[in-house]
Amino acid sequence: MRRPHIRSVAVAVAVATAATGLAGTAFARPAPSTARTAAEGVRIAARTAPVVNAARAAAVAHADASRVGTGDELRVQDVMFDPEGGRHVRFQRAHSGMPVLGGDLVVHLDRQLAYTGVTTAAGQSVQASASDARITPRQAAAKAADAAEGDAGTAELVVDARDGETALAYRVTVTGSALDGASGSRTVVVDAVTGEVRSNTPDADEFLSPRLRKALRARGETVTPSTFAQRAPLAGITAGASGYPATARGTGKTLFAGSVPLTTTQTSRGHFQLKDPTRYNTETRDAKGKYTESFGSGTAITGTGNVWGNGSTSNRNSAAADAQYGITKTLDFYKKTFNRPGIADNGKAARAMVHWGRGVGNAFWDPACGCMLYGDGDDMIKKPLVVLDVTGHELTHGVVDATAKLEPTYVDRDGNQYGEPGSLNESLADIFGANVEFFAANAKNPPNYLLGEKLGLKQKFLRRLDRPSLDKLEGTVDYWSKATYDTEVHAGSGVSSHAYYLLAEGSGKKKIGGVSYDSPTYDGGAVKGIGRTKATAIFYRALTRYMVSTTDFHDARTATLNAARDLYGATSTEYRTVDRAWAAVNVKAANTPANR
């Protein structure tokens, strides 16, 4: 299967949808509070409405590039303001009221709201009519239930524009899928004319892929993350407030990060809850072995000493302390680095449930729950995967889900995902997960360009950014080739992760923070890095402004070049180094595949 590239044929039409009050993303607007006032909503709507109207008009006027056609609606997902003047509006497309899968686009404007370009996921205009359906919603739900081996919900008519064609289809959520070891949900797309299953995708993103777990089992290797003894607990100190609930300062006795400060909620005299009122009421709850995707079904974690855990799995709150610490550090990283308030950029809580399910050796970002889910381990994974870079990785999937919505090209029956957009998603999660470690600067969890180095694997890490192919478990690749489109996403992630590392640190041997690196290049030439701060800013700008659901590695090169141009100029060293870093992993304009 192939995702379409961004290409063009012209049709001009009228497009209409009401704009909602959305805040722009990062860099140039006040952060929303947890509870936005009506007046604030009015001010935001007044600021964004002219931008949205201009972007919608531009999409119609430039239909040859946007592929907006007759019967299309553009539904606003995000409005972004750049301090240097750029404006960007991300739309989700609908056709005759039906959501268009692969129909997302971002319209780019300058400070005067003049059109400067568009990034589109679909390379064709959409034509479909609900009256063409030959199977009923009930039949589609039955086919979806059979394909995912679970319980089907309501079948919704959609237009599937993901594969270079347009097909009328039904989208069905299937829960309790037997194809997923943790009884998760899947989204199944069924052709409304032929009844063929077009895609069958797990909704939750697992940190450890089915392929990796199979490889570990074949090697007889178990994952035993190292923990350590804790010092005596520190007393909880309440913030000076006479009423309740009040902000309090507590201590987490974590499994992996040592003794860490946690901001909690004092609910009454001497009683506390693992909920952070200074970070949008971000909270960790206890699933108590349930396979629930409803955060409200989790049990609030409370205590009397404002000390959480004992550094060992003998205390069930130790894992909760790690989860809460990792989530708050990830939130702080995105807020302080990019002025992004919350995973979805909306000033709302990030959430987690620990002790999820029974015998679950994995961690997940679950978009249905809008939260992190952590199992307690199984026969192969001996402890909960509540490690800092795991949490940063998985929550970044939430950021991607709220922005570009990068999707795999296809998924096999075992749940392994394939294709460059999915590989890019995994890569971004690794890149920003590593950055969360650098941001936290925790002596018990030193920052580096390794992922999963605390998991206790024989190869001493799960993946690494400097030379991805040193990961023999997943067979991660260093360079792009035409085979990358059909590579499992964790293995394929090495292409863009390697490009990022080269952009940040450069090629060759070096030692950073006590870890030795030696990053090669495809052509043997050298790359001089521009520093992690600039490289990270470029990749974040590219994700939020210039990537869409079908972005592949060559598109990602273009996206990061656009981002470098925005931030540093088209003649800058930073721009030239972005181009050089991608060439060093064999991603160049000259080898862009004609059929993507």
PDB file of N, CA and C in Angstrom, residues 480-531:
ATOM      1  N   TRP A 480      17.634   5.797   4.741  1.00  0.00           N
ATOM      2  CA  TRP A 480      16.441   5.570   3.936  1.00  0.00           C
ATOM      3  C   TRP A 480      16.785   4.722   2.709  1.00  0.00           C
ATOM      4  N   SER A 481      15.847   3.862   2.319  1.00  0.00           N
ATOM      5  CA  SER A 481      15.884   3.166   1.034  1.00  0.00           C
ATOM      6  C   SER A 481      14.430   2.968   0.611  1.00  0.00           C
ATOM      7  N   LYS A 482      14.207   2.494  -0.598  1.00  0.00           N
ATOM      8  CA  LYS A 482      12.841   2.288  -1.062  1.00  0.00           C
ATOM      9  C   LYS A 482      12.104   1.236  -0.237  1.00  0.00           C
ATOM     10  N   ALA A 483      12.867   0.379   0.450  1.00  0.00           N
ATOM     11  CA  ALA A 483      12.246  -0.650   1.287  1.00  0.00           C
ATOM     12  C   ALA A 483      11.674  -0.084   2.578  1.00  0.00           C
ATOM     13  N   THR A 484      12.027   1.170   2.897  1.00  0.00           N
ATOM     14  CA  THR A 484      11.611   1.726   4.187  1.00  0.00           C
ATOM     15  C   THR A 484      10.100   1.844   4.307  1.00  0.00           C
ATOM     16  N   TYR A 485       9.422   2.016   3.170  1.00  0.00           N
ATOM     17  CA  TYR A 485       7.971   2.149   3.225  1.00  0.00           C
ATOM     18  C   TYR A 485       7.306   0.884   3.762  1.00  0.00           C
ATOM     19  N   ASP A 486       7.952  -0.243   3.596  1.00  0.00           N
ATOM     20  CA  ASP A 486       7.392  -1.506   4.069  1.00  0.00           C
ATOM     21  C   ASP A 486       8.155  -2.054   5.267  1.00  0.00           C
ATOM     22  N   THR A 487       8.754  -1.162   6.039  1.00  0.00           N
ATOM     23  CA  THR A 487       9.499  -1.532   7.238  1.00  0.00           C
ATOM     24  C   THR A 487       8.629  -1.294   8.464  1.00  0.00           C
ATOM     25  N   GLU A 488       8.706  -2.191   9.425  1.00  0.00           N
ATOM     26  CA  GLU A 488       7.976  -2.017  10.691  1.00  0.00           C
ATOM     27  C   GLU A 488       8.364  -0.669  11.292  1.00  0.00           C
ATOM     28  N   VAL A 489       7.395   0.025  11.891  1.00  0.00           N
ATOM     29  CA  VAL A 489       7.579   1.443  12.202  1.00  0.00           C
ATOM     30  C   VAL A 489       8.688   1.722  13.210  1.00  0.00           C
ATOM     31  N   HIS A 490       8.888   0.854  14.206  1.00  0.00           N
ATOM     32  CA  HIS A 490       9.962   1.098  15.163  1.00  0.00           C
ATOM     33  C   HIS A 490      11.323   0.931  14.492  1.00  0.00           C
ATOM     34  N   ALA A 491      11.425  -0.033  13.583  1.00  0.00           N
ATOM     35  CA  ALA A 491      12.668  -0.226  12.835  1.00  0.00           C
ATOM     36  C   ALA A 491      12.901   0.930  11.864  1.00  0.00           C
ATOM     37  N   GLY A 492      11.840   1.351  11.196  1.00  0.00           N
ATOM     38  CA  GLY A 492      11.957   2.445  10.233  1.00  0.00           C
ATOM     39  C   GLY A 492      12.212   3.793  10.865  1.00  0.00           C
ATOM     40  N   SER A 493      11.886   3.938  12.153  1.00  0.00           N
ATOM     41  CA  SER A 493      12.049   5.230  12.844  1.00  0.00           C
ATOM     42  C   SER A 493      13.485   5.714  12.838  1.00  0.00           C
ATOM     43  N   GLY A 494      14.437   4.799  12.632  1.00  0.00           N
ATOM     44  CA  GLY A 494      15.839   5.184  12.677  1.00  0.00           C
ATOM     45  C   GLY A 494      16.215   6.235  11.664  1.00  0.00           C
ATOM     46  N   VAL A 495      15.522   6.297  10.537  1.00  0.00           N
ATOM     47  CA  VAL A 495      15.889   7.248   9.485  1.00  0.00           C
ATOM     48  C   VAL A 495      15.806   8.688  10.002  1.00  0.00           C
ATOM     49  N   SER A 496      14.640   9.089  10.496  1.00  0.00           N
ATOM     50  CA  SER A 496      14.481  10.476  10.941  1.00  0.00           C
ATOM     51  C   SER A 496      15.119  10.718  12.307  1.00  0.00           C
ATOM     52  N   SER A 497      15.183   9.688  13.161  1.00  0.00           N
ATOM     53  CA  SER A 497      15.885   9.848  14.440  1.00  0.00           C
ATOM     54  C   SER A 497      17.365  10.125  14.200  1.00  0.00           C
ATOM     55  N   HIS A 498      17.945   9.408  13.230  1.00  0.00           N
ATOM     56  CA  HIS A 498      19.348   9.609  12.882  1.00  0.00           C
ATOM     57  C   HIS A 498      19.561  11.008  12.304  1.00  0.00           C
ATOM     58  N   ALA A 499      18.638  11.452  11.435  1.00  0.00           N
ATOM     59  CA  ALA A 499      18.744  12.802  10.873  1.00  0.00           C
ATOM     60  C   ALA A 499      18.700  13.852  11.981  1.00  0.00           C
ATOM     61  N   TYR A 500      17.803  13.652  12.952  1.00  0.00           N
ATOM     62  CA  TYR A 500      17.720  14.595  14.070  1.00  0.00           C
ATOM     63  C   TYR A 500      19.028  14.631  14.855  1.00  0.00           C
ATOM     64  N   TYR A 501      19.578  13.460  15.195  1.00  0.00           N
ATOM     65  CA  TYR A 501      20.816  13.429  15.969  1.00  0.00           C
ATOM     66  C   TYR A 501      21.939  14.144  15.217  1.00  0.00           C
ATOM     67  N   LEU A 502      22.069  13.866  13.918  1.00  0.00           N
ATOM     68  CA  LEU A 502      23.103  14.521  13.119  1.00  0.00           C
ATOM     69  C   LEU A 502      22.900  16.034  13.098  1.00  0.00           C
ATOM     70  N   LEU A 503      21.662  16.472  12.996  1.00  0.00           N
ATOM     71  CA  LEU A 503      21.369  17.905  13.026  1.00  0.00           C
ATOM     72  C   LEU A 503      21.777  18.513  14.363  1.00  0.00           C
ATOM     73  N   ALA A 504      21.488  17.807  15.451  1.00  0.00           N
ATOM     74  CA  ALA A 504      21.779  18.333  16.788  1.00  0.00           C
ATOM     75  C   ALA A 504      23.256  18.249  17.144  1.00  0.00           C
ATOM     76  N   GLU A 505      23.856  17.062  16.953  1.00  0.00           N
ATOM     77  CA  GLU A 505      25.196  16.816  17.490  1.00  0.00           C
ATOM     78  C   GLU A 505      26.265  16.620  16.422  1.00  0.00           C
ATOM     79  N   GLY A 506      25.868  16.310  15.196  1.00  0.00           N
ATOM     80  CA  GLY A 506      26.836  16.079  14.147  1.00  0.00           C
ATOM     81  C   GLY A 506      27.312  14.640  14.105  1.00  0.00           C
ATOM     82  N   SER A 507      28.144  14.338  13.128  1.00  0.00           N
ATOM     83  CA  SER A 507      28.611  12.975  12.906  1.00  0.00           C
ATOM     84  C   SER A 507      29.903  12.705  13.678  1.00  0.00           C
ATOM     85  N   GLY A 508      30.313  11.431  13.649  1.00  0.00           N
ATOM     86  CA  GLY A 508      31.586  11.053  14.248  1.00  0.00           C
ATOM     87  C   GLY A 508      31.515  10.741  15.719  1.00  0.00           C
ATOM     88  N   LYS A 509      32.713  10.522  16.298  1.00  0.00           N
ATOM     89  CA  LYS A 509      32.799  10.122  17.697  1.00  0.00           C
ATOM     90  C   LYS A 509      32.728  11.327  18.622  1.00  0.00           C
ATOM     91  N   LYS A 510      32.026  11.136  19.743  1.00  0.00           N
ATOM     92  CA  LYS A 510      31.980  12.159  20.789  1.00  0.00           C
ATOM     93  C   LYS A 510      31.413  11.534  22.051  1.00  0.00           C
ATOM     94  N   LYS A 511      31.634  12.204  23.156  1.00  0.00           N
ATOM     95  CA  LYS A 511      31.107  11.749  24.438  1.00  0.00           C
ATOM     96  C   LYS A 511      30.258  12.865  25.014  1.00  0.00           C
ATOM     97  N   ILE A 512      29.022  12.534  25.316  1.00  0.00           N
ATOM     98  CA  ILE A 512      28.072  13.522  25.833  1.00  0.00           C
ATOM     99  C   ILE A 512      27.455  12.962  27.097  1.00  0.00           C
ATOM    100  N   GLY A 513      27.662  13.654  28.208  1.00  0.00           N
ATOM    101  CA  GLY A 513      27.067  13.213  29.465  1.00  0.00           C
ATOM    102  C   GLY A 513      27.492  11.819  29.886  1.00  0.00           C
ATOM    103  N   GLY A 514      28.717  11.450  29.580  1.00  0.00           N
ATOM    104  CA  GLY A 514      29.214  10.149  29.983  1.00  0.00           C
ATOM    105  C   GLY A 514      28.896   9.014  29.036  1.00  0.00           C
ATOM    106  N   VAL A 515      28.161   9.286  27.952  1.00  0.00           N
ATOM    107  CA  VAL A 515      27.812   8.255  26.969  1.00  0.00           C
ATOM    108  C   VAL A 515      28.608   8.501  25.689  1.00  0.00           C
ATOM    109  N   SER A 516      29.196   7.443  25.155  1.00  0.00           N
ATOM    110  CA  SER A 516      29.972   7.550  23.924  1.00  0.00           C
ATOM    111  C   SER A 516      29.067   7.336  22.712  1.00  0.00           C
ATOM    112  N   TYR A 517      29.224   8.190  21.708  1.00  0.00           N
ATOM    113  CA  TYR A 517      28.446   8.108  20.478  1.00  0.00           C
ATOM    114  C   TYR A 517      29.404   8.089  19.289  1.00  0.00           C
ATOM    115  N   ASP A 518      28.973   7.489  18.217  1.00  0.00           N
ATOM    116  CA  ASP A 518      29.749   7.476  16.984  1.00  0.00           C
ATOM    117  C   ASP A 518      28.767   7.377  15.830  1.00  0.00           C
ATOM    118  N   SER A 519      28.370   8.528  15.290  1.00  0.00           N
ATOM    119  CA  SER A 519      27.295   8.565  14.304  1.00  0.00           C
ATOM    120  C   SER A 519      27.859   8.603  12.889  1.00  0.00           C
ATOM    121  N   PRO A 520      27.516   7.598  12.055  1.00  0.00           N
ATOM    122  CA  PRO A 520      28.009   7.547  10.674  1.00  0.00           C
ATOM    123  C   PRO A 520      27.095   8.329   9.731  1.00  0.00           C
ATOM    124  N   THR A 521      27.495   8.438   8.492  1.00  0.00           N
ATOM    125  CA  THR A 521      26.648   9.044   7.463  1.00  0.00           C
ATOM    126  C   THR A 521      26.618   8.140   6.241  1.00  0.00           C
ATOM    127  N   TYR A 522      25.554   8.237   5.457  1.00  0.00           N
ATOM    128  CA  TYR A 522      25.361   7.388   4.279  1.00  0.00           C
ATOM    129  C   TYR A 522      26.457   7.607   3.242  1.00  0.00           C
ATOM    130  N   ASP A 523      26.861   8.875   3.068  1.00  0.00           N
ATOM    131  CA  ASP A 523      27.831   9.211   2.024  1.00  0.00           C
ATOM    132  C   ASP A 523      29.252   9.338   2.551  1.00  0.00           C
ATOM    133  N   GLY A 524      29.442   9.117   3.851  1.00  0.00           N
ATOM    134  CA  GLY A 524      30.779   9.199   4.425  1.00  0.00           C
ATOM    135  C   GLY A 524      31.238  10.605   4.747  1.00  0.00           C
ATOM    136  N   GLY A 525      30.463  11.615   4.361  1.00  0.00           N
ATOM    137  CA  GLY A 525      30.833  12.994   4.647  1.00  0.00           C
ATOM    138  C   GLY A 525      30.474  13.388   6.065  1.00  0.00           C
ATOM    139  N   ALA A 526      31.072  14.467   6.529  1.00  0.00           N
ATOM    140  CA  ALA A 526      30.848  14.924   7.896  1.00  0.00           C
ATOM    141  C   ALA A 526      29.625  15.830   7.979  1.00  0.00           C
ATOM    142  N   VAL A 527      29.022  15.855   9.168  1.00  0.00           N
ATOM    143  CA  VAL A 527      27.950  16.799   9.491  1.00  0.00           C
ATOM    144  C   VAL A 527      28.340  17.510  10.787  1.00  0.00           C
ATOM    145  N   LYS A 528      28.264  18.817  10.802  1.00  0.00           N
ATOM    146  CA  LYS A 528      28.517  19.600  12.006  1.00  0.00           C
ATOM    147  C   LYS A 528      27.174  20.036  12.585  1.00  0.00           C
ATOM    148  N   GLY A 529      26.880  19.589  13.797  1.00  0.00           N
ATOM    149  CA  GLY A 529      25.573  19.846  14.392  1.00  0.00           C
ATOM    150  C   GLY A 529      25.364  21.294  14.790  1.00  0.00           C
ATOM    151  N   ILE A 530      24.091  21.673  14.940  1.00  0.00           N
ATOM    152  CA  ILE A 530      23.734  23.046  15.336  1.00  0.00           C
ATOM    153  C   ILE A 530      23.311  23.126  16.796  1.00  0.00           C
ATOM    154  N   GLY A 531      23.328  21.992  17.513  1.00  0.00           N
ATOM    155  CA  GLY A 531      22.921  21.987  18.917  1.00  0.00           C
ATOM    156  C   GLY A 531      21.518  21.443  19.091  1.00  0.00           C
TER     157      GLY A 531
END
